[in-house]
């Protein structure tokens, strides 16, 4: 706790809070559900709605990382990124992947796989470890991206291209009559430079560094709320989760609105030191909780505790908070292990 208090003055409490909210949102979409429910069943509707309204969670994580890693006031070297940040992710992946694979084998989840299938699953890691691969890639290009932080117009151009091409690839190609032609043109361009999570990475720093005018900020909040309603409605109506994917334009707007609210508004609040310390500690454990929470949820299922143990309206929130608390304790215990504790989580 002393280390957290020492660095307290350098922390952004509003982003610590946002990080925990995003983490709880991540856990919510990983709560095991009964796949046998048919669309239209109220259980299906509940689960689908819960998932649709929290699709901003991963983008928020990326934006928070971009706010810190692209800040020119922070000294970041290529050697430091590889030795500290990337190596940490690689070690965490290797260590915890072994733990997960042992669990999957012992719990019978691989009973239908042959040796080749198990090896393939082990190489990929647990379903939520994709986030580590994505972060490693972003960290590798961070020294390049930091060149953009010196020029506001370059960042604006990048962000504009990010949104335009995501809009093109996600929605314009679906337009009647001309959609197929736009899709053909898009495929021929083979333009990837401004696509993907890099856009969120840069947005995280830009929205922090250059606050929007009050008029633009209010407009963004309105668009964010409308986008959230649109996402939930279209997923429920079409029964297609494609519209709630992390890189859909509507989700981009949602994430920007929520992030801007915390950066511009929640940052203005006065937080007591004790409360700031608590949020800082929770945020410090967020990476470890993300790594462990899926394992905790799987173990709870084996014990007969899942979203259908009781009504989902009660069980889903209980599982979110319960798995968060258990994961927090486990991270605390792992970090107490001499030598390797703090290196693996």
PDB file of N, CA and C in Angstrom, residues 206-295:
ATOM      1  N   UNK A 206      -5.462  11.884 -27.626  1.00  0.00           N
ATOM      2  CA  UNK A 206      -5.967  13.121 -28.233  1.00  0.00           C
ATOM      3  C   UNK A 206      -7.082  13.749 -27.391  1.00  0.00           C
ATOM      4  N   UNK A 207      -8.060  12.949 -26.981  1.00  0.00           N
ATOM      5  CA  UNK A 207      -9.186  13.484 -26.208  1.00  0.00           C
ATOM      6  C   UNK A 207      -8.754  13.978 -24.830  1.00  0.00           C
ATOM      7  N   UNK A 208      -7.632  13.439 -24.333  1.00  0.00           N
ATOM      8  CA  UNK A 208      -7.076  13.922 -23.068  1.00  0.00           C
ATOM      9  C   UNK A 208      -6.301  15.222 -23.292  1.00  0.00           C
ATOM     10  N   UNK A 209      -5.504  15.241 -24.333  1.00  0.00           N
ATOM     11  CA  UNK A 209      -4.619  16.387 -24.601  1.00  0.00           C
ATOM     12  C   UNK A 209      -5.374  17.601 -25.133  1.00  0.00           C
ATOM     13  N   UNK A 210      -6.396  17.375 -25.925  1.00  0.00           N
ATOM     14  CA  UNK A 210      -7.141  18.468 -26.548  1.00  0.00           C
ATOM     15  C   UNK A 210      -8.626  18.341 -26.208  1.00  0.00           C
ATOM     16  N   UNK A 211      -9.039  18.836 -25.044  1.00  0.00           N
ATOM     17  CA  UNK A 211     -10.444  18.737 -24.620  1.00  0.00           C
ATOM     18  C   UNK A 211     -11.376  19.391 -25.642  1.00  0.00           C
ATOM     19  N   UNK A 212     -12.521  18.803 -25.853  1.00  0.00           N
ATOM     20  CA  UNK A 212     -13.502  19.334 -26.794  1.00  0.00           C
ATOM     21  C   UNK A 212     -14.158  20.587 -26.228  1.00  0.00           C
ATOM     22  N   UNK A 213     -14.662  21.438 -27.107  1.00  0.00           N
ATOM     23  CA  UNK A 213     -15.440  22.584 -26.651  1.00  0.00           C
ATOM     24  C   UNK A 213     -16.708  22.064 -25.995  1.00  0.00           C
ATOM     25  N   UNK A 214     -17.323  22.888 -25.170  1.00  0.00           N
ATOM     26  CA  UNK A 214     -18.517  22.441 -24.454  1.00  0.00           C
ATOM     27  C   UNK A 214     -19.620  22.017 -25.413  1.00  0.00           C
ATOM     28  N   UNK A 215     -19.737  22.716 -26.535  1.00  0.00           N
ATOM     29  CA  UNK A 215     -20.760  22.391 -27.514  1.00  0.00           C
ATOM     30  C   UNK A 215     -20.491  21.028 -28.148  1.00  0.00           C
ATOM     31  N   UNK A 216     -19.234  20.801 -28.532  1.00  0.00           N
ATOM     32  CA  UNK A 216     -18.860  19.518 -29.138  1.00  0.00           C
ATOM     33  C   UNK A 216     -18.963  18.381 -28.114  1.00  0.00           C
ATOM     34  N   UNK A 217     -18.596  18.694 -26.876  1.00  0.00           N
ATOM     35  CA  UNK A 217     -18.656  17.686 -25.824  1.00  0.00           C
ATOM     36  C   UNK A 217     -20.094  17.249 -25.581  1.00  0.00           C
ATOM     37  N   UNK A 218     -21.012  18.227 -25.492  1.00  0.00           N
ATOM     38  CA  UNK A 218     -22.423  17.911 -25.281  1.00  0.00           C
ATOM     39  C   UNK A 218     -22.967  17.107 -26.455  1.00  0.00           C
ATOM     40  N   UNK A 219     -22.568  17.496 -27.657  1.00  0.00           N
ATOM     41  CA  UNK A 219     -23.019  16.773 -28.852  1.00  0.00           C
ATOM     42  C   UNK A 219     -22.523  15.331 -28.825  1.00  0.00           C
ATOM     43  N   UNK A 220     -21.286  15.143 -28.353  1.00  0.00           N
ATOM     44  CA  UNK A 220     -20.718  13.792 -28.269  1.00  0.00           C
ATOM     45  C   UNK A 220     -21.494  12.947 -27.266  1.00  0.00           C
ATOM     46  N   UNK A 221     -21.898  13.544 -26.152  1.00  0.00           N
ATOM     47  CA  UNK A 221     -22.676  12.802 -25.152  1.00  0.00           C
ATOM     48  C   UNK A 221     -24.022  12.357 -25.736  1.00  0.00           C
ATOM     49  N   UNK A 222     -24.655  13.259 -26.472  1.00  0.00           N
ATOM     50  CA  UNK A 222     -25.943  12.927 -27.094  1.00  0.00           C
ATOM     51  C   UNK A 222     -25.759  11.798 -28.099  1.00  0.00           C
ATOM     52  N   UNK A 223     -24.718  11.917 -28.928  1.00  0.00           N
ATOM     53  CA  UNK A 223     -24.435  10.871 -29.912  1.00  0.00           C
ATOM     54  C   UNK A 223     -24.084   9.552 -29.224  1.00  0.00           C
ATOM     55  N   UNK A 224     -23.378   9.650 -28.093  1.00  0.00           N
ATOM     56  CA  UNK A 224     -23.010   8.450 -27.356  1.00  0.00           C
ATOM     57  C   UNK A 224     -24.231   7.711 -26.833  1.00  0.00           C
ATOM     58  N   UNK A 225     -25.177   8.462 -26.281  1.00  0.00           N
ATOM     59  CA  UNK A 225     -26.409   7.854 -25.763  1.00  0.00           C
ATOM     60  C   UNK A 225     -27.218   7.247 -26.904  1.00  0.00           C
ATOM     61  N   UNK A 226     -27.332   7.982 -28.013  1.00  0.00           N
ATOM     62  CA  UNK A 226     -28.063   7.478 -29.173  1.00  0.00           C
ATOM     63  C   UNK A 226     -27.397   6.233 -29.745  1.00  0.00           C
ATOM     64  N   UNK A 227     -26.073   6.227 -29.755  1.00  0.00           N
ATOM     65  CA  UNK A 227     -25.337   5.067 -30.270  1.00  0.00           C
ATOM     66  C   UNK A 227     -25.551   3.853 -29.380  1.00  0.00           C
ATOM     67  N   UNK A 228     -25.597   4.089 -28.070  1.00  0.00           N
ATOM     68  CA  UNK A 228     -25.840   2.987 -27.125  1.00  0.00           C
ATOM     69  C   UNK A 228     -27.224   2.389 -27.355  1.00  0.00           C
ATOM     70  N   UNK A 229     -28.213   3.264 -27.528  1.00  0.00           N
ATOM     71  CA  UNK A 229     -29.582   2.805 -27.788  1.00  0.00           C
ATOM     72  C   UNK A 229     -29.637   2.059 -29.121  1.00  0.00           C
ATOM     73  N   UNK A 230     -28.952   2.619 -30.119  1.00  0.00           N
ATOM     74  CA  UNK A 230     -28.915   1.990 -31.448  1.00  0.00           C
ATOM     75  C   UNK A 230     -28.294   0.600 -31.372  1.00  0.00           C
ATOM     76  N   UNK A 231     -27.170   0.486 -30.667  1.00  0.00           N
ATOM     77  CA  UNK A 231     -26.487  -0.802 -30.551  1.00  0.00           C
ATOM     78  C   UNK A 231     -27.383  -1.846 -29.918  1.00  0.00           C
ATOM     79  N   UNK A 232     -27.990  -1.490 -28.795  1.00  0.00           N
ATOM     80  CA  UNK A 232     -28.862  -2.434 -28.098  1.00  0.00           C
ATOM     81  C   UNK A 232     -30.062  -2.815 -28.960  1.00  0.00           C
ATOM     82  N   UNK A 233     -30.666  -1.822 -29.613  1.00  0.00           N
ATOM     83  CA  UNK A 233     -31.870  -2.067 -30.408  1.00  0.00           C
ATOM     84  C   UNK A 233     -31.580  -2.938 -31.625  1.00  0.00           C
ATOM     85  N   UNK A 234     -30.519  -2.608 -32.353  1.00  0.00           N
ATOM     86  CA  UNK A 234     -30.250  -3.345 -33.596  1.00  0.00           C
ATOM     87  C   UNK A 234     -29.802  -4.777 -33.317  1.00  0.00           C
ATOM     88  N   UNK A 235     -29.104  -4.979 -32.209  1.00  0.00           N
ATOM     89  CA  UNK A 235     -28.696  -6.342 -31.855  1.00  0.00           C
ATOM     90  C   UNK A 235     -29.916  -7.178 -31.477  1.00  0.00           C
ATOM     91  N   UNK A 236     -30.831  -6.582 -30.712  1.00  0.00           N
ATOM     92  CA  UNK A 236     -32.036  -7.306 -30.306  1.00  0.00           C
ATOM     93  C   UNK A 236     -32.960  -7.568 -31.495  1.00  0.00           C
ATOM     94  N   UNK A 237     -33.063  -6.584 -32.389  1.00  0.00           N
ATOM     95  CA  UNK A 237     -33.975  -6.714 -33.531  1.00  0.00           C
ATOM     96  C   UNK A 237     -33.436  -7.691 -34.577  1.00  0.00           C
ATOM     97  N   UNK A 238     -32.155  -7.530 -34.909  1.00  0.00           N
ATOM     98  CA  UNK A 238     -31.569  -8.378 -35.962  1.00  0.00           C
ATOM     99  C   UNK A 238     -31.064  -9.710 -35.430  1.00  0.00           C
ATOM    100  N   UNK A 239     -30.942  -9.788 -34.095  1.00  0.00           N
ATOM    101  CA  UNK A 239     -30.371 -10.991 -33.464  1.00  0.00           C
ATOM    102  C   UNK A 239     -28.983 -11.288 -34.022  1.00  0.00           C
ATOM    103  N   UNK A 240     -28.253 -10.207 -34.262  1.00  0.00           N
ATOM    104  CA  UNK A 240     -26.907 -10.304 -34.842  1.00  0.00           C
ATOM    105  C   UNK A 240     -25.951  -9.470 -34.007  1.00  0.00           C
ATOM    106  N   UNK A 241     -24.998 -10.111 -33.356  1.00  0.00           N
ATOM    107  CA  UNK A 241     -24.064  -9.401 -32.478  1.00  0.00           C
ATOM    108  C   UNK A 241     -22.979  -8.654 -33.240  1.00  0.00           C
ATOM    109  N   UNK A 242     -22.977  -8.779 -34.565  1.00  0.00           N
ATOM    110  CA  UNK A 242     -21.961  -8.097 -35.371  1.00  0.00           C
ATOM    111  C   UNK A 242     -21.971  -6.591 -35.134  1.00  0.00           C
ATOM    112  N   UNK A 243     -23.155  -6.051 -34.888  1.00  0.00           N
ATOM    113  CA  UNK A 243     -23.287  -4.603 -34.731  1.00  0.00           C
ATOM    114  C   UNK A 243     -22.771  -4.104 -33.378  1.00  0.00           C
ATOM    115  N   UNK A 244     -22.387  -5.009 -32.513  1.00  0.00           N
ATOM    116  CA  UNK A 244     -21.848  -4.597 -31.216  1.00  0.00           C
ATOM    117  C   UNK A 244     -20.362  -4.915 -31.096  1.00  0.00           C
ATOM    118  N   UNK A 245     -19.708  -5.188 -32.215  1.00  0.00           N
ATOM    119  CA  UNK A 245     -18.274  -5.462 -32.185  1.00  0.00           C
ATOM    120  C   UNK A 245     -17.505  -4.193 -31.835  1.00  0.00           C
ATOM    121  N   UNK A 246     -16.321  -4.377 -31.300  1.00  0.00           N
ATOM    122  CA  UNK A 246     -15.564  -3.274 -30.721  1.00  0.00           C
ATOM    123  C   UNK A 246     -15.187  -2.163 -31.706  1.00  0.00           C
ATOM    124  N   UNK A 247     -15.081  -2.488 -32.991  1.00  0.00           N
ATOM    125  CA  UNK A 247     -14.624  -1.500 -33.962  1.00  0.00           C
ATOM    126  C   UNK A 247     -15.751  -0.943 -34.829  1.00  0.00           C
ATOM    127  N   UNK A 248     -16.980  -1.219 -34.457  1.00  0.00           N
ATOM    128  CA  UNK A 248     -18.111  -0.638 -35.178  1.00  0.00           C
ATOM    129  C   UNK A 248     -18.190   0.854 -34.866  1.00  0.00           C
ATOM    130  N   UNK A 249     -18.542   1.688 -35.849  1.00  0.00           N
ATOM    131  CA  UNK A 249     -18.614   3.147 -35.625  1.00  0.00           C
ATOM    132  C   UNK A 249     -19.479   3.549 -34.444  1.00  0.00           C
ATOM    133  N   UNK A 250     -20.606   2.868 -34.242  1.00  0.00           N
ATOM    134  CA  UNK A 250     -21.477   3.206 -33.118  1.00  0.00           C
ATOM    135  C   UNK A 250     -20.789   2.941 -31.784  1.00  0.00           C
ATOM    136  N   UNK A 251     -19.980   1.881 -31.732  1.00  0.00           N
ATOM    137  CA  UNK A 251     -19.242   1.572 -30.501  1.00  0.00           C
ATOM    138  C   UNK A 251     -18.108   2.574 -30.298  1.00  0.00           C
ATOM    139  N   UNK A 252     -17.501   3.010 -31.386  1.00  0.00           N
ATOM    140  CA  UNK A 252     -16.444   4.031 -31.297  1.00  0.00           C
ATOM    141  C   UNK A 252     -17.001   5.291 -30.647  1.00  0.00           C
ATOM    142  N   UNK A 253     -18.193   5.691 -31.063  1.00  0.00           N
ATOM    143  CA  UNK A 253     -18.821   6.894 -30.507  1.00  0.00           C
ATOM    144  C   UNK A 253     -19.139   6.697 -29.027  1.00  0.00           C
ATOM    145  N   UNK A 254     -19.658   5.529 -28.675  1.00  0.00           N
ATOM    146  CA  UNK A 254     -19.962   5.232 -27.268  1.00  0.00           C
ATOM    147  C   UNK A 254     -18.712   5.358 -26.405  1.00  0.00           C
ATOM    148  N   UNK A 255     -17.629   4.731 -26.858  1.00  0.00           N
ATOM    149  CA  UNK A 255     -16.386   4.734 -26.085  1.00  0.00           C
ATOM    150  C   UNK A 255     -15.834   6.153 -25.941  1.00  0.00           C
ATOM    151  N   UNK A 256     -15.877   6.920 -27.021  1.00  0.00           N
ATOM    152  CA  UNK A 256     -15.372   8.300 -26.969  1.00  0.00           C
ATOM    153  C   UNK A 256     -16.188   9.154 -26.007  1.00  0.00           C
ATOM    154  N   UNK A 257     -17.501   8.960 -26.004  1.00  0.00           N
ATOM    155  CA  UNK A 257     -18.371   9.739 -25.126  1.00  0.00           C
ATOM    156  C   UNK A 257     -18.091   9.419 -23.657  1.00  0.00           C
ATOM    157  N   UNK A 258     -18.009   8.131 -23.334  1.00  0.00           N
ATOM    158  CA  UNK A 258     -17.764   7.734 -21.942  1.00  0.00           C
ATOM    159  C   UNK A 258     -16.383   8.185 -21.490  1.00  0.00           C
ATOM    160  N   UNK A 259     -15.386   7.981 -22.327  1.00  0.00           N
ATOM    161  CA  UNK A 259     -14.019   8.370 -21.989  1.00  0.00           C
ATOM    162  C   UNK A 259     -13.925   9.888 -21.783  1.00  0.00           C
ATOM    163  N   UNK A 260     -14.560  10.642 -22.667  1.00  0.00           N
ATOM    164  CA  UNK A 260     -14.542  12.107 -22.566  1.00  0.00           C
ATOM    165  C   UNK A 260     -15.205  12.574 -21.280  1.00  0.00           C
ATOM    166  N   UNK A 261     -16.301  11.929 -20.891  1.00  0.00           N
ATOM    167  CA  UNK A 261     -16.988  12.304 -19.652  1.00  0.00           C
ATOM    168  C   UNK A 261     -16.065  12.152 -18.454  1.00  0.00           C
ATOM    169  N   UNK A 262     -15.311  11.068 -18.405  1.00  0.00           N
ATOM    170  CA  UNK A 262     -14.414  10.843 -17.272  1.00  0.00           C
ATOM    171  C   UNK A 262     -13.218  11.795 -17.320  1.00  0.00           C
ATOM    172  N   UNK A 263     -12.674  12.002 -18.496  1.00  0.00           N
ATOM    173  CA  UNK A 263     -11.499  12.864 -18.624  1.00  0.00           C
ATOM    174  C   UNK A 263     -11.847  14.325 -18.360  1.00  0.00           C
ATOM    175  N   UNK A 264     -13.016  14.759 -18.840  1.00  0.00           N
ATOM    176  CA  UNK A 264     -13.390  16.171 -18.732  1.00  0.00           C
ATOM    177  C   UNK A 264     -14.193  16.508 -17.486  1.00  0.00           C
ATOM    178  N   UNK A 265     -15.013  15.561 -17.014  1.00  0.00           N
ATOM    179  CA  UNK A 265     -15.914  15.860 -15.916  1.00  0.00           C
ATOM    180  C   UNK A 265     -15.523  15.182 -14.602  1.00  0.00           C
ATOM    181  N   UNK A 266     -15.326  13.883 -14.653  1.00  0.00           N
ATOM    182  CA  UNK A 266     -14.963  13.169 -13.426  1.00  0.00           C
ATOM    183  C   UNK A 266     -13.609  13.624 -12.893  1.00  0.00           C
ATOM    184  N   UNK A 267     -12.750  14.115 -13.761  1.00  0.00           N
ATOM    185  CA  UNK A 267     -11.434  14.604 -13.332  1.00  0.00           C
ATOM    186  C   UNK A 267     -11.540  15.887 -12.519  1.00  0.00           C
ATOM    187  N   UNK A 268     -12.673  16.562 -12.618  1.00  0.00           N
ATOM    188  CA  UNK A 268     -12.862  17.830 -11.899  1.00  0.00           C
ATOM    189  C   UNK A 268     -13.310  17.606 -10.456  1.00  0.00           C
ATOM    190  N   UNK A 269     -13.721  16.389 -10.151  1.00  0.00           N
ATOM    191  CA  UNK A 269     -14.198  16.099  -8.798  1.00  0.00           C
ATOM    192  C   UNK A 269     -13.030  16.004  -7.823  1.00  0.00           C
ATOM    193  N   UNK A 270     -13.332  16.285  -6.577  1.00  0.00           N
ATOM    194  CA  UNK A 270     -12.307  16.195  -5.530  1.00  0.00           C
ATOM    195  C   UNK A 270     -12.461  14.849  -4.816  1.00  0.00           C
ATOM    196  N   UNK A 271     -11.390  14.057  -4.817  1.00  0.00           N
ATOM    197  CA  UNK A 271     -11.430  12.731  -4.208  1.00  0.00           C
ATOM    198  C   UNK A 271     -10.578  12.724  -2.939  1.00  0.00           C
ATOM    199  N   UNK A 272     -11.136  12.186  -1.872  1.00  0.00           N
ATOM    200  CA  UNK A 272     -10.361  12.061  -0.641  1.00  0.00           C
ATOM    201  C   UNK A 272      -9.203  11.097  -0.852  1.00  0.00           C
ATOM    202  N   UNK A 273      -8.122  11.337  -0.115  1.00  0.00           N
ATOM    203  CA  UNK A 273      -6.920  10.523  -0.307  1.00  0.00           C
ATOM    204  C   UNK A 273      -7.185   9.038  -0.074  1.00  0.00           C
ATOM    205  N   UNK A 274      -7.983   8.713   0.927  1.00  0.00           N
ATOM    206  CA  UNK A 274      -8.263   7.308   1.206  1.00  0.00           C
ATOM    207  C   UNK A 274      -8.988   6.658   0.044  1.00  0.00           C
ATOM    208  N   UNK A 275      -9.943   7.391  -0.542  1.00  0.00           N
ATOM    209  CA  UNK A 275     -10.696   6.874  -1.672  1.00  0.00           C
ATOM    210  C   UNK A 275      -9.797   6.739  -2.896  1.00  0.00           C
ATOM    211  N   UNK A 276      -8.919   7.700  -3.085  1.00  0.00           N
ATOM    212  CA  UNK A 276      -7.985   7.635  -4.215  1.00  0.00           C
ATOM    213  C   UNK A 276      -7.063   6.433  -4.078  1.00  0.00           C
ATOM    214  N   UNK A 277      -6.655   6.166  -2.841  1.00  0.00           N
ATOM    215  CA  UNK A 277      -5.773   5.017  -2.582  1.00  0.00           C
ATOM    216  C   UNK A 277      -6.480   3.706  -2.911  1.00  0.00           C
ATOM    217  N   UNK A 278      -7.750   3.611  -2.543  1.00  0.00           N
ATOM    218  CA  UNK A 278      -8.517   2.398  -2.825  1.00  0.00           C
ATOM    219  C   UNK A 278      -8.653   2.180  -4.330  1.00  0.00           C
ATOM    220  N   UNK A 279      -9.019   3.236  -5.047  1.00  0.00           N
ATOM    221  CA  UNK A 279      -9.167   3.120  -6.496  1.00  0.00           C
ATOM    222  C   UNK A 279      -7.835   2.791  -7.157  1.00  0.00           C
ATOM    223  N   UNK A 280      -6.759   3.375  -6.641  1.00  0.00           N
ATOM    224  CA  UNK A 280      -5.433   3.104  -7.202  1.00  0.00           C
ATOM    225  C   UNK A 280      -5.045   1.650  -7.014  1.00  0.00           C
ATOM    226  N   UNK A 281      -5.334   1.107  -5.836  1.00  0.00           N
ATOM    227  CA  UNK A 281      -5.019  -0.293  -5.557  1.00  0.00           C
ATOM    228  C   UNK A 281      -5.826  -1.221  -6.461  1.00  0.00           C
ATOM    229  N   UNK A 282      -7.110  -0.931  -6.615  1.00  0.00           N
ATOM    230  CA  UNK A 282      -7.949  -1.736  -7.491  1.00  0.00           C
ATOM    231  C   UNK A 282      -7.442  -1.678  -8.927  1.00  0.00           C
ATOM    232  N   UNK A 283      -7.060  -0.482  -9.359  1.00  0.00           N
ATOM    233  CA  UNK A 283      -6.559  -0.322 -10.731  1.00  0.00           C
ATOM    234  C   UNK A 283      -5.234  -1.051 -10.921  1.00  0.00           C
ATOM    235  N   UNK A 284      -4.385  -1.035  -9.904  1.00  0.00           N
ATOM    236  CA  UNK A 284      -3.102  -1.741  -9.981  1.00  0.00           C
ATOM    237  C   UNK A 284      -3.302  -3.247 -10.138  1.00  0.00           C
ATOM    238  N   UNK A 285      -4.406  -3.743  -9.605  1.00  0.00           N
ATOM    239  CA  UNK A 285      -4.693  -5.175  -9.685  1.00  0.00           C
ATOM    240  C   UNK A 285      -5.532  -5.535 -10.910  1.00  0.00           C
ATOM    241  N   UNK A 286      -5.936  -4.545 -11.686  1.00  0.00           N
ATOM    242  CA  UNK A 286      -6.877  -4.793 -12.784  1.00  0.00           C
ATOM    243  C   UNK A 286      -6.330  -5.757 -13.828  1.00  0.00           C
ATOM    244  N   UNK A 287      -5.045  -5.656 -14.157  1.00  0.00           N
ATOM    245  CA  UNK A 287      -4.468  -6.572 -15.144  1.00  0.00           C
ATOM    246  C   UNK A 287      -4.545  -8.013 -14.649  1.00  0.00           C
ATOM    247  N   UNK A 288      -4.155  -8.222 -13.409  1.00  0.00           N
ATOM    248  CA  UNK A 288      -4.209  -9.564 -12.840  1.00  0.00           C
ATOM    249  C   UNK A 288      -5.625 -10.091 -12.746  1.00  0.00           C
ATOM    250  N   UNK A 289      -6.561  -9.213 -12.377  1.00  0.00           N
ATOM    251  CA  UNK A 289      -7.962  -9.635 -12.288  1.00  0.00           C
ATOM    252  C   UNK A 289      -8.474 -10.036 -13.665  1.00  0.00           C
ATOM    253  N   UNK A 290      -8.076  -9.280 -14.684  1.00  0.00           N
ATOM    254  CA  UNK A 290      -8.474  -9.629 -16.052  1.00  0.00           C
ATOM    255  C   UNK A 290      -7.945 -11.019 -16.419  1.00  0.00           C
ATOM    256  N   UNK A 291      -6.713 -11.295 -16.071  1.00  0.00           N
ATOM    257  CA  UNK A 291      -6.092 -12.577 -16.401  1.00  0.00           C
ATOM    258  C   UNK A 291      -6.819 -13.734 -15.705  1.00  0.00           C
ATOM    259  N   UNK A 292      -7.167 -13.555 -14.433  1.00  0.00           N
ATOM    260  CA  UNK A 292      -7.666 -14.646 -13.603  1.00  0.00           C
ATOM    261  C   UNK A 292      -9.185 -14.831 -13.656  1.00  0.00           C
ATOM    262  N   UNK A 293      -9.936 -13.795 -13.925  1.00  0.00           N
ATOM    263  CA  UNK A 293     -11.389 -13.854 -13.716  1.00  0.00           C
ATOM    264  C   UNK A 293     -12.083 -14.980 -14.495  1.00  0.00           C
ATOM    265  N   UNK A 294     -11.603 -15.278 -15.694  1.00  0.00           N
ATOM    266  CA  UNK A 294     -12.239 -16.343 -16.491  1.00  0.00           C
ATOM    267  C   UNK A 294     -12.074 -17.701 -15.822  1.00  0.00           C
ATOM    268  N   UNK A 295     -10.918 -17.902 -15.220  1.00  0.00           N
ATOM    269  CA  UNK A 295     -10.663 -19.156 -14.495  1.00  0.00           C
ATOM    270  C   UNK A 295     -11.592 -19.258 -13.290  1.00  0.00           C
TER     271      UNK A 295
END
